[in-house]
Structures are given as structure tokens and as C-alpha cells.
Amino acid sequence: MSIRTIRVALWGAVVVAALGLGGLFAWQSLKPRVSDLGDLIAPTDTVGGPFTLKDQNGRVVTRDDLKGKPSAMFFGYTFCPDVCPTTLTEATLWLKTLGPDADRLQVVFVSVDPERDTSEKLKEYLEAFDPRIRGLTGTPEQVAEIVKAYRVYARRVPAGQTYLMDHTATVYLMNAQQRFVGAINYQEATDKALSKLRQLLARS
């Protein structure tokens, strides 16, 4: 087995682990080119696609509206007890640490709980984090569309008189054309996450 073959196999294993359950099927169909791409892969359309949602201010947002700047996209919900506030707190730190470069990055929080997460609820929730973080929600049909396009795992789990959402805990990295180029794992080391974001900015 050649060294290049070993490198590709190892990279594939790392990628599958990073995406977790929700992104596993997406990564299985990817064939990243291992060269000078660092922690990112060659842009692919295997993950992502058109969508129409509303942000926390009630404005309609499509994938085309995000083009022009790279994006770090996270799927979650406002009633999330741990994963979502942890990830958004980390995203706030990333933006602060990036300094002026942070203005060239879009951090997008997409709700997988459209029944409870209205635009108003998203706006209230996101006030606890960096004001540059944009929240998106929509009808159940619209949310189902983006969840499918981005290969996100999201499932309702009964919890007493209410419910929780079991969902992918991965941050999706999209380039300025909104093509998928990598991911940040849940609670990944801050220096590693920042390295990926800097690579994303450098390539956009």
C-alpha cells in the first residue's frame, strides 16, 4: 500500500469521526483530494443545497444570500440543554479571537425545531452570544429541506411532557460559494477550530 493511499484512508477515518452520526452518510460519499488542503477538503456539493428560511429579524434568507462570504453553519435549537449553548459560546470565542477577520465570516445557527423556534424566539436566544451570529428558521417543510440537503441528523425525542431534539453536533464549513469544505467537531480544541476557520478564510 502506497503512502498516499494510507494518507487518504486515515483522512477518511478522521472525517467520519468528526461529522458524527448525522454527517456519516455525507462523508462516505465524499472523495477528498489530499494534497495541500490542510484540514479542509476540495469543495464539494455533496453536502448543502438551496433553501429558503427566515432569520431572527424575519428577513427571508436563501443560500444565494450567503454567497460571497464563507460560512460556519451549526444546526440545533433554542431549547437545547447543552450542545447548542456550548457550541454558540465557542463560536462567540472564535469570532472574538479572529479579530477583524471575523467580519469576513458568517456564523449561521439553523434551527431543527421549527415548531418552537420562531424568528422572535431565535432573536431572544441569540442575544446571549456574539451579535454577528445569524439564526435561521422556517416552516417544518422548509427546515426538513435544509436538513436533508446538509445531511443533518435530527430526531424528536420525548422528554416528559415535552421533547428534545437529538441532532448532529457538527459545525459545517462552507466556502464563499457555499460549497462544503470541512467541519469542526463538537468541543474540538479551540486552536484546531481556529486553524480550520483561518484556512477557510484564506481560501475564500
mmCIF file of C-alpha atoms in Angstrom:
data_model
loop_
_atom_site.group_PDB
_atom_site.id
_atom_site.type_symbol
_atom_site.label_atom_id
_atom_site.label_comp_id
_atom_site.label_asym_id
_atom_site.label_seq_id
_atom_site.Cartn_x
_atom_site.Cartn_y
_atom_site.Cartn_z
ATOM 1 C CA MET A 1 0.000 0.000 0.000
ATOM 2 C CA SER A 2 1.407 3.385 -1.029
ATOM 3 C CA ILE A 3 1.900 6.278 1.421
ATOM 4 C CA ARG A 4 -0.684 8.320 -0.474
ATOM 5 C CA THR A 5 -3.258 5.529 -0.111
ATOM 6 C CA ILE A 6 -2.587 5.328 3.622
ATOM 7 C CA ARG A 7 -2.951 9.113 3.973
ATOM 8 C CA VAL A 8 -6.303 9.074 2.150
ATOM 9 C CA ALA A 9 -7.556 6.212 4.321
ATOM 10 C CA LEU A 10 -6.514 7.937 7.542
ATOM 11 C CA TRP A 11 -8.058 11.232 6.431
ATOM 12 C CA GLY A 12 -11.328 9.480 5.647
ATOM 13 C CA ALA A 13 -11.406 7.935 9.120
ATOM 14 C CA VAL A 14 -10.805 11.292 10.797
ATOM 15 C CA VAL A 15 -13.508 12.947 8.728
ATOM 16 C CA VAL A 16 -16.131 10.315 9.566
ATOM 17 C CA ALA A 17 -15.379 10.691 13.263
ATOM 18 C CA ALA A 18 -15.621 14.478 13.028
ATOM 19 C CA LEU A 19 -19.040 14.541 11.443
ATOM 20 C CA GLY A 20 -20.660 12.082 13.851
ATOM 21 C CA LEU A 21 -23.840 10.165 13.203
ATOM 22 C CA GLY A 22 -25.696 12.843 11.276
ATOM 23 C CA GLY A 23 -22.909 13.526 8.792
ATOM 24 C CA LEU A 24 -21.662 9.976 8.383
ATOM 25 C CA PHE A 25 -23.565 9.243 5.206
ATOM 26 C CA ALA A 26 -22.472 12.501 3.609
ATOM 27 C CA TRP A 27 -18.802 11.831 4.219
ATOM 28 C CA GLN A 28 -18.996 8.256 2.969
ATOM 29 C CA SER A 29 -19.800 9.620 -0.467
ATOM 30 C CA LEU A 30 -17.018 12.211 -0.483
ATOM 31 C CA LYS A 31 -13.615 11.621 -2.071
ATOM 32 C CA PRO A 32 -11.345 14.339 -0.656
ATOM 33 C CA ARG A 33 -8.143 15.089 -2.503
ATOM 34 C CA VAL A 34 -5.308 15.009 -0.001
ATOM 35 C CA SER A 35 -2.647 17.476 -1.134
ATOM 36 C CA ASP A 36 -2.006 20.946 0.200
ATOM 37 C CA LEU A 37 -5.534 21.480 1.514
ATOM 38 C CA GLY A 38 -4.567 21.365 5.183
ATOM 39 C CA ASP A 39 -7.520 20.449 7.384
ATOM 40 C CA LEU A 40 -10.075 21.152 4.655
ATOM 41 C CA ILE A 41 -11.111 19.170 1.597
ATOM 42 C CA ALA A 42 -11.687 20.141 -2.008
ATOM 43 C CA PRO A 43 -15.043 21.967 -2.360
ATOM 44 C CA THR A 44 -17.955 19.606 -2.936
ATOM 45 C CA ASP A 45 -21.698 19.900 -3.484
ATOM 46 C CA THR A 46 -22.365 16.546 -1.798
ATOM 47 C CA VAL A 47 -23.337 18.460 1.347
ATOM 48 C CA GLY A 48 -25.540 21.539 1.061
ATOM 49 C CA GLY A 49 -28.130 22.857 -1.344
ATOM 50 C CA PRO A 50 -30.781 25.502 -1.963
ATOM 51 C CA PHE A 51 -33.024 26.577 0.908
ATOM 52 C CA THR A 52 -35.422 29.344 1.887
ATOM 53 C CA LEU A 53 -35.682 30.320 5.564
ATOM 54 C CA LYS A 54 -36.115 33.428 7.743
ATOM 55 C CA ASP A 55 -33.561 34.968 10.078
ATOM 56 C CA GLN A 56 -34.118 36.215 13.620
ATOM 57 C CA ASN A 57 -35.318 39.541 12.235
ATOM 58 C CA GLY A 58 -37.913 37.964 9.973
ATOM 59 C CA ARG A 59 -35.957 38.524 6.749
ATOM 60 C CA VAL A 60 -36.063 35.820 4.075
ATOM 61 C CA VAL A 61 -32.666 34.166 3.570
ATOM 62 C CA THR A 62 -31.632 31.778 0.798
ATOM 63 C CA ARG A 63 -28.358 30.035 0.069
ATOM 64 C CA ASP A 64 -27.630 32.669 -2.582
ATOM 65 C CA ASP A 65 -27.853 35.370 0.107
ATOM 66 C CA LEU A 66 -24.971 33.704 1.951
ATOM 67 C CA LYS A 67 -22.705 33.598 -1.096
ATOM 68 C CA GLY A 68 -19.787 35.996 -1.076
ATOM 69 C CA LYS A 69 -18.522 35.061 2.388
ATOM 70 C CA PRO A 70 -17.567 31.678 3.855
ATOM 71 C CA SER A 71 -19.921 30.258 6.473
ATOM 72 C CA ALA A 72 -19.701 28.185 9.632
ATOM 73 C CA MET A 73 -23.129 26.562 9.931
ATOM 74 C CA PHE A 74 -24.468 24.817 13.014
ATOM 75 C CA PHE A 75 -27.802 23.003 13.320
ATOM 76 C CA GLY A 76 -29.551 22.999 16.699
ATOM 77 C CA TYR A 77 -32.444 24.531 18.623
ATOM 78 C CA THR A 78 -33.089 27.059 21.362
ATOM 79 C CA PHE A 79 -34.389 24.546 23.912
ATOM 80 C CA CYS A 80 -31.161 22.527 23.637
ATOM 81 C CA PRO A 81 -29.795 21.891 27.163
ATOM 82 C CA ASP A 82 -26.081 21.599 26.401
ATOM 83 C CA VAL A 83 -24.687 21.075 22.890
ATOM 84 C CA CYS A 84 -26.131 24.238 21.336
ATOM 85 C CA PRO A 85 -25.229 26.790 24.029
ATOM 86 C CA THR A 86 -21.777 25.211 24.275
ATOM 87 C CA THR A 87 -21.183 25.456 20.528
ATOM 88 C CA LEU A 88 -22.534 29.004 20.262
ATOM 89 C CA THR A 89 -20.342 30.065 23.186
ATOM 90 C CA GLU A 90 -17.364 28.572 21.370
ATOM 91 C CA ALA A 91 -18.392 30.351 18.162
ATOM 92 C CA THR A 92 -18.513 33.621 20.083
ATOM 93 C CA LEU A 93 -14.943 32.971 21.237
ATOM 94 C CA TRP A 94 -13.835 32.124 17.703
ATOM 95 C CA LEU A 95 -15.209 35.393 16.364
ATOM 96 C CA LYS A 96 -13.552 37.384 19.132
ATOM 97 C CA THR A 97 -10.201 35.664 18.621
ATOM 98 C CA LEU A 98 -10.254 36.121 14.843
ATOM 99 C CA GLY A 99 -10.354 39.892 15.338
ATOM 100 C CA PRO A 100 -11.043 41.928 12.172
ATOM 101 C CA ASP A 101 -11.015 38.745 10.072
ATOM 102 C CA ALA A 102 -14.216 37.665 11.817
ATOM 103 C CA ASP A 103 -16.149 40.193 9.734
ATOM 104 C CA ARG A 104 -15.342 38.071 6.673
ATOM 105 C CA LEU A 105 -17.002 35.010 8.230
ATOM 106 C CA GLN A 106 -20.695 34.176 8.594
ATOM 107 C CA VAL A 107 -21.719 32.087 11.594
ATOM 108 C CA VAL A 108 -25.182 30.663 10.996
ATOM 109 C CA PHE A 109 -27.347 28.827 13.550
ATOM 110 C CA VAL A 110 -30.095 26.819 11.827
ATOM 111 C CA SER A 111 -32.993 25.571 13.948
ATOM 112 C CA VAL A 112 -34.086 21.952 13.611
ATOM 113 C CA ASP A 113 -37.122 22.668 15.824
ATOM 114 C CA PRO A 114 -39.409 24.855 13.692
ATOM 115 C CA GLU A 115 -42.471 24.237 15.856
ATOM 116 C CA ARG A 116 -40.950 26.133 18.794
ATOM 117 C CA ASP A 117 -38.215 28.243 17.216
ATOM 118 C CA THR A 118 -39.868 31.266 15.687
ATOM 119 C CA SER A 119 -37.795 34.204 14.461
ATOM 120 C CA GLU A 120 -38.684 36.028 17.661
ATOM 121 C CA LYS A 121 -37.509 33.118 19.805
ATOM 122 C CA LEU A 122 -34.252 32.896 17.882
ATOM 123 C CA LYS A 123 -33.640 36.623 18.329
ATOM 124 C CA GLU A 124 -34.168 36.415 22.073
ATOM 125 C CA TYR A 125 -31.956 33.335 22.358
ATOM 126 C CA LEU A 126 -29.062 34.696 20.291
ATOM 127 C CA GLU A 127 -28.811 37.857 22.375
ATOM 128 C CA ALA A 128 -26.620 35.822 24.757
ATOM 129 C CA PHE A 129 -23.972 35.322 22.069
ATOM 130 C CA ASP A 130 -21.964 37.333 19.537
ATOM 131 C CA PRO A 131 -24.376 39.655 17.692
ATOM 132 C CA ARG A 132 -22.883 38.616 14.353
ATOM 133 C CA ILE A 133 -24.321 35.104 14.690
ATOM 134 C CA ARG A 134 -27.335 34.736 12.416
ATOM 135 C CA GLY A 135 -30.238 32.454 13.279
ATOM 136 C CA LEU A 136 -32.421 30.775 10.648
ATOM 137 C CA THR A 137 -35.772 29.004 10.963
ATOM 138 C CA GLY A 138 -38.820 28.315 8.834
ATOM 139 C CA THR A 139 -41.804 26.063 8.340
ATOM 140 C CA PRO A 140 -41.418 22.351 9.106
ATOM 141 C CA GLU A 141 -41.228 21.714 5.368
ATOM 142 C CA GLN A 142 -38.529 24.339 4.838
ATOM 143 C CA VAL A 143 -36.476 23.051 7.747
ATOM 144 C CA ALA A 144 -36.835 19.465 6.528
ATOM 145 C CA GLU A 145 -35.489 20.601 3.161
ATOM 146 C CA ILE A 146 -32.276 22.118 4.542
ATOM 147 C CA VAL A 147 -31.788 19.243 6.998
ATOM 148 C CA LYS A 148 -31.910 16.807 4.087
ATOM 149 C CA ALA A 149 -29.666 18.927 1.862
ATOM 150 C CA TYR A 150 -26.957 19.257 4.519
ATOM 151 C CA ARG A 151 -27.171 15.589 5.576
ATOM 152 C CA VAL A 152 -28.093 16.592 9.125
ATOM 153 C CA TYR A 153 -29.411 14.077 11.632
ATOM 154 C CA ALA A 154 -32.368 15.478 13.608
ATOM 155 C CA ARG A 155 -34.930 13.468 15.545
ATOM 156 C CA ARG A 156 -37.529 14.345 18.176
ATOM 157 C CA VAL A 157 -37.069 12.536 21.492
ATOM 158 C CA PRO A 158 -39.909 12.540 24.089
ATOM 159 C CA ALA A 159 -38.905 14.041 27.448
ATOM 160 C CA GLY A 160 -41.706 14.048 29.987
ATOM 161 C CA GLN A 161 -44.429 16.460 28.926
ATOM 162 C CA THR A 162 -42.225 17.982 26.222
ATOM 163 C CA TYR A 163 -39.493 16.805 23.848
ATOM 164 C CA LEU A 164 -35.830 17.288 22.999
ATOM 165 C CA MET A 165 -34.128 17.127 19.616
ATOM 166 C CA ASP A 166 -31.325 14.666 19.012
ATOM 167 C CA HIS A 167 -29.213 16.256 16.297
ATOM 168 C CA THR A 168 -25.859 16.494 14.591
ATOM 169 C CA ALA A 169 -23.376 18.400 16.745
ATOM 170 C CA THR A 170 -21.034 19.395 13.933
ATOM 171 C CA VAL A 171 -20.211 22.838 12.535
ATOM 172 C CA TYR A 172 -20.281 22.721 8.741
ATOM 173 C CA LEU A 173 -17.679 24.833 6.932
ATOM 174 C CA MET A 174 -18.843 26.255 3.608
ATOM 175 C CA ASN A 175 -16.672 28.357 1.294
ATOM 176 C CA ALA A 176 -17.712 31.689 -0.217
ATOM 177 C CA GLN A 177 -19.655 29.843 -2.936
ATOM 178 C CA GLN A 178 -21.426 27.880 -0.160
ATOM 179 C CA ARG A 179 -19.752 24.629 -1.108
ATOM 180 C CA PHE A 180 -18.797 22.218 1.645
ATOM 181 C CA VAL A 181 -15.098 22.101 2.544
ATOM 182 C CA GLY A 182 -14.878 20.653 6.068
ATOM 183 C CA ALA A 183 -16.198 20.526 9.600
ATOM 184 C CA ILE A 184 -15.451 21.420 13.201
ATOM 185 C CA ASN A 185 -16.263 18.657 15.644
ATOM 186 C CA TYR A 186 -18.238 19.222 18.831
ATOM 187 C CA GLN A 187 -15.922 20.661 21.502
ATOM 188 C CA GLU A 188 -12.928 20.420 19.196
ATOM 189 C CA ALA A 189 -9.812 22.057 20.639
ATOM 190 C CA THR A 190 -10.019 25.826 20.203
ATOM 191 C CA ASP A 191 -6.679 26.130 18.423
ATOM 192 C CA LYS A 192 -7.676 23.416 15.949
ATOM 193 C CA ALA A 193 -11.060 25.019 15.275
ATOM 194 C CA LEU A 194 -9.436 28.414 14.737
ATOM 195 C CA SER A 195 -6.886 26.874 12.383
ATOM 196 C CA LYS A 196 -9.688 25.480 10.232
ATOM 197 C CA LEU A 197 -11.514 28.817 10.219
ATOM 198 C CA ARG A 198 -8.346 30.672 9.198
ATOM 199 C CA GLN A 199 -7.808 28.172 6.388
ATOM 200 C CA LEU A 200 -11.414 28.689 5.333
ATOM 201 C CA LEU A 201 -10.930 32.461 5.225
ATOM 202 C CA ALA A 202 -7.634 32.155 3.380
ATOM 203 C CA ARG A 203 -9.257 30.045 0.664
ATOM 204 C CA SER A 204 -12.289 32.318 0.186
#
